Amino acid sequence: MTPESLAAVRVPVGLRWGGADTVNPYEVDTRPYREHIPTASGHSAGPDVRHDDFFAPEPADPHARVRVGAEAAGFFRQHLG
């Protein structure tokens, strides 16, 4: 993917990232999408949210799954009707 190919994306893109994610850190794996996809929007799921918080038995933020799931459902309702 290049900035040019990302700039060609025209569908809505919703992004969430964990502030404590060391597997897919924001600066490397999310920021390029946010900066180059013109339709991208999003925000951090929280400063303590790790990559594994969405499947770990003891997440750092036990509310992140429900919160991000609700945000995803809202995004799809808005864009898919």
C-alpha positions as MATLAB code, in Angstrom:
seq = 'MTPESLAAVRVPVGLRWGGADTVNPYEVDTRPYREHIPTASGHSAGPDVRHDDFFAPEPADPHARVRVGAEAAGFFRQHLG';
ca = [
       0.000    0.000    0.000;
       1.152    3.465   -0.809;
      -0.172    6.907    0.096;
      -1.450    7.119   -3.485;
      -3.333    3.815   -3.338;
      -4.845    4.704    0.040;
      -5.924    8.091   -1.318;
      -7.998    6.241   -3.927;
     -10.214    4.602   -1.280;
     -13.704    6.081   -1.499;
     -15.719    3.905    0.904;
     -16.173    4.899    4.558;
     -13.446    3.521    6.809;
     -13.748    3.431   10.598;
     -10.530    2.984   12.547;
      -9.889    2.059   16.169;
      -6.561    1.356   17.773;
      -5.275    0.514   21.195;
      -2.969    3.006   22.829;
      -0.911    0.180   24.355;
      -0.894   -2.060   21.264;
       2.677   -3.235   20.643;
       1.655   -5.773   17.952;
       0.159   -3.190   15.572;
       1.305    0.170   16.928;
      -0.595    3.258   15.816;
       2.363    5.070   14.271;
       3.273    2.132   12.041;
       0.033    0.289   11.317;
      -2.847    2.735   11.715;
      -1.611    6.260   11.153;
      -0.970    5.758    7.404;
      -4.609    4.734    6.911;
      -5.890    7.639    8.962;
      -3.717   10.172    7.157;
      -4.085    8.960    3.570;
      -7.613    7.552    3.236;
      -9.823   10.591    2.668;
     -12.893    8.852    4.091;
     -11.178    7.484    7.205;
     -12.260    8.492   10.666;
     -11.491    7.069   14.053;
     -10.010    7.362   17.467;
      -8.104    5.409   20.077;
      -9.990    2.696   21.940;
      -8.116    3.896   25.018;
      -4.574    4.554   26.207;
      -4.303    1.232   28.062;
      -5.941   -0.968   25.409;
      -3.611   -3.680   24.119;
      -3.859   -5.747   20.950;
      -4.970   -8.812   22.891;
      -7.646   -7.009   24.906;
     -10.224   -8.161   22.375;
      -9.607  -11.846   23.113;
      -7.566  -12.018   26.353;
      -9.332  -13.463   29.407;
      -8.148  -10.506   31.506;
      -8.068   -7.385   29.328;
      -6.378   -4.206   30.535;
      -9.628   -2.381   29.767;
     -12.512   -4.815   30.329;
     -14.980   -2.393   28.719;
     -13.073   -1.937   25.441;
     -14.693   -4.921   23.692;
     -18.225   -3.752   24.343;
     -17.441   -0.104   23.620;
     -15.643   -0.777   20.328;
     -18.242   -3.362   19.317;
     -21.006   -0.806   19.829;
     -19.041    1.770   17.833;
     -18.560   -0.741   15.002;
     -22.274   -1.580   14.976;
     -23.116    2.130   14.849;
     -20.668    2.656   11.988;
     -22.242   -0.160    9.975;
     -25.782    1.028   10.708;
     -24.844    4.529    9.547;
     -23.123    3.433    6.356;
     -25.042    0.312    5.398;
     -28.521    1.339    6.463;
];
